[in-house]
mmCIF file of C-alpha atoms in Angstrom:
data_model
loop_
_atom_site.group_PDB
_atom_site.id
_atom_site.type_symbol
_atom_site.label_atom_id
_atom_site.label_comp_id
_atom_site.label_asym_id
_atom_site.label_seq_id
_atom_site.Cartn_x
_atom_site.Cartn_y
_atom_site.Cartn_z
ATOM 1 C CA MET L 1 40.422 103.436 159.303
ATOM 2 C CA ALA L 2 37.153 102.962 161.004
ATOM 3 C CA ARG L 3 36.146 105.957 163.087
ATOM 4 C CA GLU L 4 34.528 105.704 166.464
ATOM 5 C CA LYS L 5 30.949 107.211 166.341
ATOM 6 C CA LYS L 6 30.354 109.735 169.122
ATOM 7 C CA THR L 7 26.939 109.291 170.995
ATOM 8 C CA SER L 8 25.423 112.574 172.166
ATOM 9 C CA THR L 9 23.065 112.873 175.087
ATOM 10 C CA SER L 10 20.051 114.921 174.720
ATOM 11 C CA ALA L 11 19.142 117.652 177.374
ATOM 12 C CA PRO L 12 16.027 115.789 178.763
ATOM 13 C CA GLU L 13 18.182 112.812 179.525
ATOM 14 C CA MET L 14 20.786 114.618 181.114
ATOM 15 C CA LYS L 15 18.232 116.595 183.507
ATOM 16 C CA LYS L 16 16.508 113.057 184.284
ATOM 17 C CA GLU L 17 20.122 111.768 185.214
ATOM 18 C CA ARG L 18 20.847 114.604 187.470
ATOM 19 C CA LYS L 19 17.373 114.186 189.271
ATOM 20 C CA VAL L 20 18.163 110.558 190.067
ATOM 21 C CA LEU L 21 21.555 111.565 191.544
ATOM 22 C CA GLU L 22 19.987 114.179 193.936
ATOM 23 C CA PHE L 23 17.897 111.443 195.521
ATOM 24 C CA ASN L 24 20.506 108.585 195.697
ATOM 25 C CA THR L 25 22.537 107.896 198.592
ATOM 26 C CA VAL L 26 26.421 108.552 198.620
ATOM 27 C CA GLU L 27 27.033 104.782 197.918
ATOM 28 C CA GLN L 28 25.051 105.025 194.803
ATOM 29 C CA GLU L 29 26.628 108.151 193.530
ATOM 30 C CA GLU L 30 30.054 106.325 193.775
ATOM 31 C CA GLU L 31 28.906 103.143 192.225
ATOM 32 C CA THR L 32 27.707 104.786 188.957
ATOM 33 C CA PRO L 33 31.221 105.763 187.864
ATOM 34 C CA LYS L 34 32.340 102.234 188.661
ATOM 35 C CA LYS L 35 29.856 100.751 186.292
ATOM 36 C CA ARG L 36 30.814 103.233 183.515
ATOM 37 C CA ARG L 37 34.544 102.886 183.683
ATOM 38 C CA PRO L 38 34.739 99.193 182.281
ATOM 39 C CA PHE L 39 32.719 100.225 179.083
ATOM 40 C CA GLY L 40 35.256 103.006 178.595
ATOM 41 C CA LEU L 41 38.057 100.787 179.076
ATOM 42 C CA ILE L 42 36.757 98.216 176.530
ATOM 43 C CA ILE L 43 36.375 101.041 174.129
ATOM 44 C CA PHE L 44 39.893 102.155 174.657
ATOM 45 C CA LEU L 45 41.225 98.741 174.274
ATOM 46 C CA LEU L 46 39.431 97.994 171.086
ATOM 47 C CA VAL L 47 40.798 101.306 169.490
ATOM 48 C CA VAL L 48 44.395 100.146 170.524
ATOM 49 C CA ILE L 49 43.783 96.923 168.977
ATOM 50 C CA LEU L 50 42.511 98.343 165.772
ATOM 51 C CA ILE L 51 45.572 100.624 165.569
ATOM 52 C CA ALA L 52 47.876 97.626 166.266
ATOM 53 C CA VAL L 53 46.297 95.475 163.617
ATOM 54 C CA GLY L 54 46.460 98.418 161.132
ATOM 55 C CA ALA L 55 50.128 99.005 161.705
ATOM 56 C CA GLY L 56 50.870 95.162 161.483
ATOM 57 C CA VAL L 57 49.047 95.044 158.145
ATOM 58 C CA TYR L 58 50.834 97.972 156.967
ATOM 59 C CA MET L 59 54.289 96.623 158.105
ATOM 60 C CA ASN L 60 53.632 93.355 156.591
ATOM 61 C CA ARG L 61 52.964 94.999 153.180
ATOM 62 C CA THR L 62 56.019 97.223 153.298
ATOM 63 C CA THR L 63 58.481 94.396 154.257
ATOM 64 C CA TYR L 64 59.095 93.681 150.518
ATOM 65 C CA TYR L 65 60.566 96.360 148.536
ATOM 66 C CA ASN L 66 60.849 96.488 144.793
ATOM 67 C CA ASP L 67 62.068 100.034 144.223
ATOM 68 C CA TYR L 68 64.089 102.910 145.901
ATOM 69 C CA GLU L 69 64.461 106.651 146.272
ATOM 70 C CA VAL L 70 67.799 108.289 145.714
ATOM 71 C CA LEU L 71 68.570 110.464 148.592
ATOM 72 C CA SER L 72 71.954 111.609 147.473
ATOM 73 C CA SER L 73 74.534 110.875 144.742
ATOM 74 C CA ALA L 74 78.256 111.431 143.993
ATOM 75 C CA GLU L 75 80.564 110.732 141.170
ATOM 76 C CA SER L 76 83.470 108.599 141.582
ATOM 77 C CA SER L 77 86.262 107.043 139.618
ATOM 78 C CA ASN L 78 88.086 103.766 139.338
ATOM 79 C CA THR L 79 85.443 102.066 141.266
ATOM 80 C CA THR L 80 85.856 98.728 139.071
ATOM 81 C CA GLN L 81 89.419 98.672 140.674
ATOM 82 C CA MET L 82 88.033 99.092 144.295
ATOM 83 C CA ASP L 83 86.949 96.480 146.855
ATOM 84 C CA TYR L 84 84.465 97.367 149.412
ATOM 85 C CA LEU L 85 83.544 96.385 153.016
ATOM 86 C CA ALA L 86 80.720 97.256 155.199
ATOM 87 C CA TYR L 87 82.158 99.171 158.094
ATOM 88 C CA ASN L 88 80.852 101.043 160.998
ATOM 89 C CA GLY L 89 77.328 101.401 159.531
ATOM 90 C CA SER L 90 78.886 102.604 156.261
ATOM 91 C CA LEU L 91 81.545 101.706 153.741
ATOM 92 C CA ILE L 92 85.281 101.053 153.537
ATOM 93 C CA LYS L 93 86.670 101.115 149.864
ATOM 94 C CA TYR L 94 90.195 100.211 149.172
ATOM 95 C CA SER L 95 92.562 99.414 146.315
ATOM 96 C CA LYS L 96 96.286 99.005 145.432
ATOM 97 C CA GLU L 97 96.723 102.823 145.970
ATOM 98 C CA GLY L 98 94.956 103.398 149.216
ATOM 99 C CA ILE L 99 91.883 103.140 151.546
ATOM 100 C CA SER L 100 89.207 105.591 152.303
ATOM 101 C CA TYR L 101 86.227 105.619 154.892
ATOM 102 C CA LEU L 102 82.784 106.958 153.773
ATOM 103 C CA ASP L 103 80.344 108.021 156.398
ATOM 104 C CA LYS L 104 76.461 107.235 156.134
ATOM 105 C CA GLU L 105 76.046 110.142 153.699
ATOM 106 C CA GLY L 106 78.561 108.997 151.429
ATOM 107 C CA SER L 107 81.301 111.721 152.301
ATOM 108 C CA SER L 108 84.934 110.788 152.866
ATOM 109 C CA VAL L 109 85.886 110.819 156.658
ATOM 110 C CA TRP L 110 89.638 109.950 155.983
ATOM 111 C CA MET L 111 91.735 108.416 153.357
ATOM 112 C CA GLU L 112 95.220 106.987 153.250
ATOM 113 C CA SER L 113 97.639 106.447 150.398
ATOM 114 C CA TYR L 114 99.898 103.394 150.149
ATOM 115 C CA ASN L 115 101.268 101.267 147.606
ATOM 116 C CA MET L 116 100.441 97.583 147.471
ATOM 117 C CA LYS L 117 100.462 94.809 144.944
ATOM 118 C CA GLN L 118 97.695 92.570 146.421
ATOM 119 C CA PRO L 119 95.786 94.339 149.399
ATOM 120 C CA LYS L 120 93.659 92.213 151.645
ATOM 121 C CA ALA L 121 91.435 94.177 154.415
ATOM 122 C CA VAL L 122 89.699 92.625 157.157
ATOM 123 C CA VAL L 123 87.425 94.272 159.551
ATOM 124 C CA SER L 124 86.371 93.613 163.271
ATOM 125 C CA GLY L 125 84.622 95.990 165.393
ATOM 126 C CA GLU L 126 86.094 99.436 164.775
ATOM 127 C CA TYR L 127 89.239 98.195 163.448
ATOM 128 C CA ILE L 128 90.487 97.489 159.939
ATOM 129 C CA ALA L 129 93.806 95.620 158.979
ATOM 130 C CA VAL L 130 95.164 95.945 155.331
ATOM 131 C CA ALA L 131 97.894 93.820 154.424
ATOM 132 C CA ASP L 132 99.813 93.379 151.230
ATOM 133 C CA LEU L 133 99.938 89.621 150.419
ATOM 134 C CA ASN L 134 103.269 88.645 149.250
ATOM 135 C CA GLY L 135 104.519 92.029 150.364
ATOM 136 C CA ASN L 136 105.572 93.251 153.846
ATOM 137 C CA ASN L 137 103.310 95.942 155.077
ATOM 138 C CA VAL L 138 100.212 95.848 157.494
ATOM 139 C CA TYR L 139 98.260 98.776 158.117
ATOM 140 C CA ILE L 140 95.966 99.206 160.966
ATOM 141 C CA PHE L 141 93.070 101.690 160.995
ATOM 142 C CA ASN L 142 90.101 102.748 163.118
ATOM 143 C CA ALA L 143 87.096 105.323 162.718
ATOM 144 C CA SER L 144 89.636 108.150 163.329
ATOM 145 C CA GLY L 145 92.192 106.958 160.564
ATOM 146 C CA LYS L 146 95.630 105.302 160.557
ATOM 147 C CA VAL L 147 96.705 103.794 164.042
ATOM 148 C CA SER L 148 99.970 102.096 162.775
ATOM 149 C CA MET L 149 101.916 100.302 160.035
ATOM 150 C CA GLU L 150 104.053 97.462 160.565
ATOM 151 C CA GLU L 151 106.698 96.018 158.097
ATOM 152 C CA THR L 152 107.097 92.443 158.497
ATOM 153 C CA PRO L 153 110.472 90.560 158.087
ATOM 154 C CA TYR L 154 108.960 87.904 155.693
ATOM 155 C CA LYS L 155 106.320 87.868 152.967
ATOM 156 C CA ILE L 156 102.602 87.999 154.203
ATOM 157 C CA CYS L 157 100.401 85.036 153.288
ATOM 158 C CA THR L 158 97.120 86.124 155.139
ATOM 159 C CA VAL L 159 95.993 88.406 157.975
ATOM 160 C CA ASP L 160 93.116 88.727 160.604
ATOM 161 C CA VAL L 161 92.322 91.323 163.163
ATOM 162 C CA ALA L 162 90.396 91.573 166.485
ATOM 163 C CA ARG L 163 88.038 94.071 167.823
ATOM 164 C CA GLN L 164 90.605 95.913 170.019
ATOM 165 C CA GLY L 165 93.133 96.170 167.013
ATOM 166 C CA VAL L 166 95.293 92.984 167.948
ATOM 167 C CA PHE L 167 96.172 91.392 164.401
ATOM 168 C CA ALA L 168 97.836 88.151 163.304
ATOM 169 C CA VAL L 169 99.673 87.297 160.148
ATOM 170 C CA ILE L 170 101.131 84.189 158.461
ATOM 171 C CA LEU L 171 104.580 84.997 157.147
ATOM 172 C CA GLU L 172 106.224 82.777 154.590
ATOM 173 C CA ASN L 173 110.016 82.223 154.515
ATOM 174 C CA GLU L 174 111.990 79.923 152.167
ATOM 175 C CA THR L 175 112.325 77.131 154.637
ATOM 176 C CA GLU L 176 109.903 77.812 157.234
ATOM 177 C CA ASP L 177 106.781 79.897 158.122
ATOM 178 C CA PHE L 178 105.834 82.018 161.175
ATOM 179 C CA ILE L 179 102.586 83.007 162.703
ATOM 180 C CA GLU L 180 102.996 86.215 164.412
ATOM 181 C CA ILE L 181 100.637 88.293 166.638
ATOM 182 C CA TYR L 182 100.933 92.077 167.131
ATOM 183 C CA ASP L 183 99.122 94.629 169.187
ATOM 184 C CA LYS L 184 97.395 97.547 167.278
ATOM 185 C CA ASN L 185 100.616 99.698 167.586
ATOM 186 C CA GLY L 186 102.822 96.860 165.924
ATOM 187 C CA GLY L 187 104.327 95.606 169.369
ATOM 188 C CA THR L 188 104.781 91.743 169.236
ATOM 189 C CA ILE L 189 102.597 89.596 171.509
ATOM 190 C CA ALA L 190 103.461 86.017 170.150
ATOM 191 C CA GLU L 191 105.643 84.232 167.486
ATOM 192 C CA MET L 192 105.239 80.706 166.362
ATOM 193 C CA ARG L 193 107.760 79.001 164.085
ATOM 194 C CA THR L 194 106.210 76.268 161.645
ATOM 195 C CA THR L 195 107.834 73.803 159.281
ATOM 196 C CA ILE L 196 106.470 71.550 156.858
ATOM 197 C CA ALA L 197 108.065 68.518 158.379
ATOM 198 C CA ASP L 198 106.819 69.288 161.909
ATOM 199 C CA SER L 199 103.341 70.983 161.892
ATOM 200 C CA GLY L 200 102.803 71.372 158.150
ATOM 201 C CA TYR L 201 102.022 74.443 155.972
ATOM 202 C CA PRO L 202 99.702 77.073 157.412
ATOM 203 C CA LEU L 203 96.542 77.602 155.089
ATOM 204 C CA ASP L 204 94.693 80.109 157.377
ATOM 205 C CA ILE L 205 94.418 81.661 160.698
ATOM 206 C CA ALA L 206 91.403 83.115 162.645
ATOM 207 C CA LEU L 207 91.800 85.269 165.729
ATOM 208 C CA SER L 208 88.838 85.601 168.319
ATOM 209 C CA GLU L 209 87.046 88.981 168.968
ATOM 210 C CA ASP L 210 89.082 89.550 172.144
ATOM 211 C CA GLY L 211 92.531 88.762 170.328
ATOM 212 C CA GLN L 212 93.320 85.873 172.873
ATOM 213 C CA LYS L 213 92.438 82.819 170.800
ATOM 214 C CA LEU L 214 93.897 81.656 167.571
ATOM 215 C CA MET L 215 92.924 78.728 165.320
ATOM 216 C CA THR L 216 95.158 77.712 162.480
ATOM 217 C CA SER L 217 94.500 75.404 159.574
ATOM 218 C CA TYR L 218 97.626 73.277 158.522
ATOM 219 C CA ILE L 219 98.307 70.791 155.658
ATOM 220 C CA THR L 220 100.775 68.119 155.593
ATOM 221 C CA ILE L 221 101.723 65.893 152.832
ATOM 222 C CA GLN L 222 102.157 62.151 153.743
ATOM 223 C CA GLY L 223 103.283 60.629 150.477
ATOM 224 C CA ILE L 224 100.764 61.331 147.816
ATOM 225 C CA LYS L 225 98.061 62.012 150.393
ATOM 226 C CA ALA L 226 97.219 65.552 151.859
ATOM 227 C CA GLN L 227 96.276 65.574 155.530
ATOM 228 C CA ASN L 228 94.733 68.576 157.141
ATOM 229 C CA THR L 229 94.602 69.337 160.833
ATOM 230 C CA ILE L 230 93.248 72.381 162.987
ATOM 231 C CA ALA L 231 95.396 73.558 165.815
ATOM 232 C CA ALA L 232 93.901 75.924 168.604
ATOM 233 C CA TYR L 233 95.965 78.235 170.639
ATOM 234 C CA ASN L 234 95.060 80.398 173.844
ATOM 235 C CA PHE L 235 96.977 83.426 174.910
ATOM 236 C CA GLY L 236 95.236 84.139 177.943
ATOM 237 C CA ASP L 237 95.621 82.510 181.271
ATOM 238 C CA VAL L 238 94.319 79.222 180.201
ATOM 239 C CA GLY L 239 97.098 78.781 177.680
ATOM 240 C CA GLN L 240 100.049 79.983 179.784
ATOM 241 C CA ASN L 241 100.994 76.666 181.213
ATOM 242 C CA GLU L 242 100.452 74.777 177.751
ATOM 243 C CA THR L 243 103.526 74.090 175.512
ATOM 244 C CA ASP L 244 103.509 76.835 172.831
ATOM 245 C CA ARG L 245 100.021 77.884 174.156
ATOM 246 C CA LEU L 246 98.470 74.894 172.090
ATOM 247 C CA VAL L 247 95.046 73.993 173.882
ATOM 248 C CA GLY L 248 93.733 71.618 171.271
ATOM 249 C CA GLY L 249 93.603 70.211 168.032
ATOM 250 C CA PHE L 250 91.695 68.042 165.498
ATOM 251 C CA ASN L 251 93.101 65.475 162.976
ATOM 252 C CA ASN L 252 89.953 63.882 162.158
ATOM 253 C CA LEU L 253 89.207 65.586 158.974
ATOM 254 C CA ASP L 254 89.598 62.639 156.603
ATOM 255 C CA SER L 255 90.456 64.124 152.978
ATOM 256 C CA THR L 256 88.702 67.469 153.648
ATOM 257 C CA ILE L 257 90.930 70.495 152.965
ATOM 258 C CA VAL L 258 90.221 73.745 154.963
ATOM 259 C CA PRO L 259 91.258 76.739 153.293
ATOM 260 C CA LYS L 260 89.287 79.175 155.640
ATOM 261 C CA LEU L 261 88.699 79.677 159.289
ATOM 262 C CA GLU L 262 86.587 82.162 160.915
ATOM 263 C CA PHE L 263 85.514 83.223 164.454
ATOM 264 C CA LEU L 264 81.669 83.703 164.140
ATOM 265 C CA ASN L 265 81.749 85.236 167.663
ATOM 266 C CA ASN L 266 84.279 85.277 170.301
ATOM 267 C CA ASP L 267 83.458 81.596 171.413
ATOM 268 C CA THR L 268 82.468 80.021 168.077
ATOM 269 C CA VAL L 269 84.733 79.211 165.036
ATOM 270 C CA CYS L 270 83.803 77.603 161.910
ATOM 271 C CA ALA L 271 86.319 75.642 159.518
ATOM 272 C CA PHE L 272 85.064 76.033 155.957
ATOM 273 C CA GLY L 273 86.182 72.943 154.315
ATOM 274 C CA ASP L 274 85.980 71.939 150.621
ATOM 275 C CA ASP L 275 83.215 69.250 151.349
ATOM 276 C CA ARG L 276 82.041 70.169 154.918
ATOM 277 C CA PHE L 277 81.848 72.934 157.389
ATOM 278 C CA ILE L 278 82.941 72.193 161.016
ATOM 279 C CA VAL L 279 81.757 74.225 163.736
ATOM 280 C CA TYR L 280 83.815 74.370 167.053
ATOM 281 C CA SER L 281 82.872 75.649 170.340
ATOM 282 C CA MET L 282 85.936 77.566 172.009
ATOM 283 C CA LYS L 283 85.318 79.350 175.083
ATOM 284 C CA GLU L 284 88.853 78.575 176.333
ATOM 285 C CA LYS L 285 89.537 75.076 174.724
ATOM 286 C CA PRO L 286 88.079 73.819 171.475
ATOM 287 C CA SER L 287 85.461 71.134 171.077
ATOM 288 C CA GLU L 288 83.554 70.059 167.997
ATOM 289 C CA LYS L 289 79.774 71.569 167.859
ATOM 290 C CA ALA L 290 78.502 70.576 164.588
ATOM 291 C CA VAL L 291 79.390 69.213 161.128
ATOM 292 C CA ILE L 292 77.465 70.482 158.015
ATOM 293 C CA LYS L 293 77.978 68.355 154.966
ATOM 294 C CA ASP L 294 76.062 66.706 152.222
ATOM 295 C CA PHE L 295 76.252 69.426 149.915
ATOM 296 C CA ARG L 296 74.520 68.719 146.561
ATOM 297 C CA GLY L 297 76.664 70.665 144.439
ATOM 298 C CA GLU L 298 80.154 72.334 144.166
ATOM 299 C CA ILE L 299 80.374 75.163 146.804
ATOM 300 C CA GLN L 300 80.498 78.472 145.086
ATOM 301 C CA SER L 301 80.453 80.856 148.024
ATOM 302 C CA ILE L 302 80.179 81.126 151.878
ATOM 303 C CA PHE L 303 78.757 83.821 154.142
ATOM 304 C CA TYR L 304 78.178 84.153 157.873
ATOM 305 C CA ASN L 305 77.496 86.334 160.781
ATOM 306 C CA SER L 306 77.813 85.632 164.541
ATOM 307 C CA ARG L 307 74.766 83.427 164.453
ATOM 308 C CA TYR L 308 74.393 81.845 160.962
ATOM 309 C CA ILE L 309 76.461 80.182 158.268
ATOM 310 C CA GLY L 310 75.402 80.321 154.663
ATOM 311 C CA VAL L 311 76.348 78.578 151.383
ATOM 312 C CA VAL L 312 75.657 78.830 147.734
ATOM 313 C CA GLU L 313 76.149 75.600 146.001
ATOM 314 C CA GLU L 314 75.613 74.754 142.233
ATOM 315 C CA ASN L 315 72.240 73.321 141.707
ATOM 316 C CA ALA L 316 72.308 69.616 141.123
ATOM 317 C CA GLY L 317 68.742 69.601 139.761
ATOM 318 C CA THR L 318 67.110 68.448 142.894
ATOM 319 C CA ALA L 319 64.469 70.619 144.743
ATOM 320 C CA GLU L 320 64.169 71.315 148.323
ATOM 321 C CA GLU L 321 60.813 69.778 149.765
ATOM 322 C CA GLY L 322 58.063 72.073 149.716
ATOM 323 C CA GLN L 323 59.725 74.321 147.080
ATOM 324 C CA GLU L 324 59.440 74.798 143.220
ATOM 325 C CA THR L 325 61.534 72.633 141.153
ATOM 326 C CA ALA L 326 65.119 73.550 140.906
ATOM 327 C CA ASP L 327 65.775 72.650 137.071
ATOM 328 C CA ALA L 328 65.508 76.466 136.248
ATOM 329 C CA SER L 329 67.748 77.680 139.028
ATOM 330 C CA ARG L 330 71.508 77.897 138.582
ATOM 331 C CA TYR L 331 72.183 78.061 142.276
ATOM 332 C CA ARG L 332 71.082 76.967 145.779
ATOM 333 C CA LEU L 333 71.344 79.196 148.668
ATOM 334 C CA ARG L 334 71.268 77.413 152.138
ATOM 335 C CA VAL L 335 71.499 78.976 155.701
ATOM 336 C CA PHE L 336 72.269 76.897 158.810
ATOM 337 C CA ASP L 337 72.683 77.878 162.441
ATOM 338 C CA THR L 338 75.754 77.347 164.574
ATOM 339 C CA ASN L 339 74.147 73.941 165.687
ATOM 340 C CA GLY L 340 74.234 72.702 162.012
ATOM 341 C CA ASN L 341 70.481 72.938 161.575
ATOM 342 C CA GLN L 342 69.191 74.218 158.209
ATOM 343 C CA LYS L 343 67.067 77.195 158.662
ATOM 344 C CA PHE L 344 65.936 77.739 154.990
ATOM 345 C CA ALA L 345 66.916 77.209 151.339
ATOM 346 C CA LYS L 346 66.321 79.494 148.336
ATOM 347 C CA GLU L 347 66.892 78.963 144.567
ATOM 348 C CA LEU L 348 68.771 81.601 142.838
ATOM 349 C CA ASN L 349 68.218 81.807 139.058
ATOM 350 C CA PHE L 350 70.498 84.681 138.442
ATOM 351 C CA SER L 351 74.197 85.302 138.086
ATOM 352 C CA TYR L 352 75.900 87.052 141.196
ATOM 353 C CA LYS L 353 79.163 88.437 141.915
ATOM 354 C CA ASN L 354 79.127 88.952 145.567
ATOM 355 C CA ILE L 355 77.300 87.660 148.459
ATOM 356 C CA TYR L 356 77.736 88.658 152.247
ATOM 357 C CA ALA L 357 75.787 88.711 155.515
ATOM 358 C CA THR L 358 75.291 91.292 158.114
ATOM 359 C CA GLU L 359 73.898 90.498 161.321
ATOM 360 C CA ASN L 360 70.265 90.992 160.035
ATOM 361 C CA GLU L 361 70.523 90.406 156.202
ATOM 362 C CA ILE L 362 71.891 88.617 153.211
ATOM 363 C CA ILE L 363 72.965 90.812 150.501
ATOM 364 C CA ILE L 364 73.281 89.296 146.932
ATOM 365 C CA VAL L 365 74.764 91.549 144.136
ATOM 366 C CA GLY L 366 74.657 90.648 140.566
ATOM 367 C CA ASP L 367 75.697 92.705 137.611
ATOM 368 C CA SER L 368 72.105 93.995 137.438
ATOM 369 C CA GLU L 369 69.749 91.859 139.588
ATOM 370 C CA SER L 370 70.251 91.986 143.197
ATOM 371 C CA ARG L 371 68.364 90.837 146.231
ATOM 372 C CA ILE L 372 68.276 91.195 150.249
ATOM 373 C CA TYR L 373 66.918 88.349 152.308
ATOM 374 C CA ASP L 374 66.345 88.488 156.017
ATOM 375 C CA PHE L 375 67.400 85.481 158.250
ATOM 376 C CA THR L 376 64.118 83.978 158.225
ATOM 377 C CA GLY L 377 64.323 83.564 154.523
ATOM 378 C CA LYS L 378 61.869 86.223 153.437
ATOM 379 C CA LEU L 379 62.871 88.306 150.529
ATOM 380 C CA LYS L 380 63.101 91.954 151.533
ATOM 381 C CA PHE L 381 64.179 93.562 148.324
ATOM 382 C CA SER L 382 64.494 92.658 144.782
ATOM 383 C CA TYR L 383 65.416 94.915 141.964
ATOM 384 C CA GLU L 384 66.947 94.761 138.456
ATOM 385 C CA PHE L 385 69.100 97.819 137.897
ATOM 386 C CA ALA L 386 69.656 99.490 134.682
ATOM 387 C CA LYS L 387 73.417 99.669 135.053
ATOM 388 C CA ASN L 388 76.228 97.635 136.531
ATOM 389 C CA VAL L 389 76.204 97.337 140.207
ATOM 390 C CA ASN L 390 79.509 96.761 142.227
ATOM 391 C CA ASN L 391 78.065 96.598 145.700
ATOM 392 C CA ILE L 392 75.306 97.315 147.987
ATOM 393 C CA VAL L 393 76.205 98.241 151.590
ATOM 394 C CA PRO L 394 73.745 98.998 154.451
ATOM 395 C CA THR L 395 74.266 102.238 156.415
ATOM 396 C CA GLY L 396 72.779 101.153 159.787
ATOM 397 C CA VAL L 397 69.801 103.339 159.232
ATOM 398 C CA ASN L 398 66.674 101.367 158.487
ATOM 399 C CA ASN L 399 66.175 100.660 154.794
ATOM 400 C CA LYS L 400 68.894 102.890 153.813
ATOM 401 C CA TYR L 401 71.762 101.723 151.814
ATOM 402 C CA ILE L 402 74.845 102.822 149.555
ATOM 403 C CA ILE L 403 74.834 101.551 146.111
ATOM 404 C CA VAL L 404 78.119 101.680 144.369
ATOM 405 C CA TYR L 405 78.218 101.734 140.478
ATOM 406 C CA ASP L 406 81.131 101.789 138.025
ATOM 407 C CA ASN L 407 81.439 105.666 138.187
ATOM 408 C CA SER L 408 79.217 106.768 141.078
ATOM 409 C CA THR L 409 77.679 105.880 144.397
ATOM 410 C CA GLU L 410 74.075 106.566 145.572
ATOM 411 C CA ILE L 411 72.542 106.743 149.051
ATOM 412 C CA VAL L 412 69.143 105.357 148.649
ATOM 413 C CA LYS L 413 66.160 104.498 150.655
ATOM 414 C CA LEU L 414 64.053 101.371 149.704
ATOM 415 C CA ARG L 415 60.301 101.553 148.908
ATOM 416 C CA TYR L 416 57.559 99.845 147.457
ATOM 417 C CA THR L 417 56.042 100.630 144.179
ATOM 418 C CA LYS L 418 52.783 99.319 143.006
ATOM 419 C CA GLU L 419 53.303 97.451 139.710
ATOM 420 C CA GLU L 420 50.931 98.253 136.756
ATOM 421 C CA GLY L 421 47.757 96.141 136.916
ATOM 422 C CA GLN L 422 48.533 94.955 140.408
ATOM 423 C CA GLU L 423 45.525 94.869 142.727
ATOM 424 C CA THR L 424 45.513 97.125 145.953
ATOM 425 C CA LYS L 425 45.870 94.795 148.886
#
């Protein structure tokens, strides 16, 4: 960094300056500091600018990381039988035998045992719902541990949870299906009965963050043709005067099948179809906001947060404008905003097994190679691990992550390591 040169004043010059001041008037004495002050201010501003530029150059250089430092590690067992979710700035891990919550240092905060054949966990805010698909039990947890357990009368098909612990389930009977909504303690809020003849078979549900709005994807069979419809319910004041709380619906999906619905935020929901994504605005009642389609290959994965929707599709052999040719890449990653505008696209030339989004990042985990992108499309981290990685979870602390291996976990901090032969920037 350049240093400011200090200019000294000789003794004769100082004496001369004092002699002039002795014979000047009061007005002249006051004028001299006024003339000096702008020069000092300019020097100060230049120093601030130099510091800001230097900091900017440094931050720009370190926004890409190719290495990491291990802060702590712990041995663990049966991690290959575990599933993982980012939760509360740390990690939830669960299996058929139970669930546990790890803090930002990787230590267990609480754990709960259960016995499930097919556990499915969903998170919203501080609440976690774990349901036994094709079973009858739903557990609700928060950061302090178990809140409640509800035993349902019929088999559970899927589950969703809201930020205050309200949860919804699809239940399947031999002749009919039910969509039921409970509070965090298991008290019944609403119950809807559906039949294939009347409404169709419910494929999925999505519950809003406040727990007052519900979207459902139904499929009906008309002859040899399958027809998908979307229904919207409101359990607040707006829906109290509507029949069955139904405030809107859509049957304009053509041949599209929608196996997944998700509230991206409290007023925006996305229907993830097999050939298109439909974004609905639902502050109180639903309206179509955007349609994302024209996928160039089979959809492999989806990811999302409150502002963006992402998809990984098989590479059809065509390249995005301004990018490298796609022939060598297996997949294409594309990110859209909730208005349907594509923000960026990236080619992925490695096999991955998990991809998900936080509010700030896209985390892609392969058996060995993994990457992290931000939502401008900039590559933040890329690394090829020497052993199998099951998951990478942000801790909420800048550049600090939990890496889950087959038999251990590590708390790491990302860093940049200069490669051999690389010139210093």
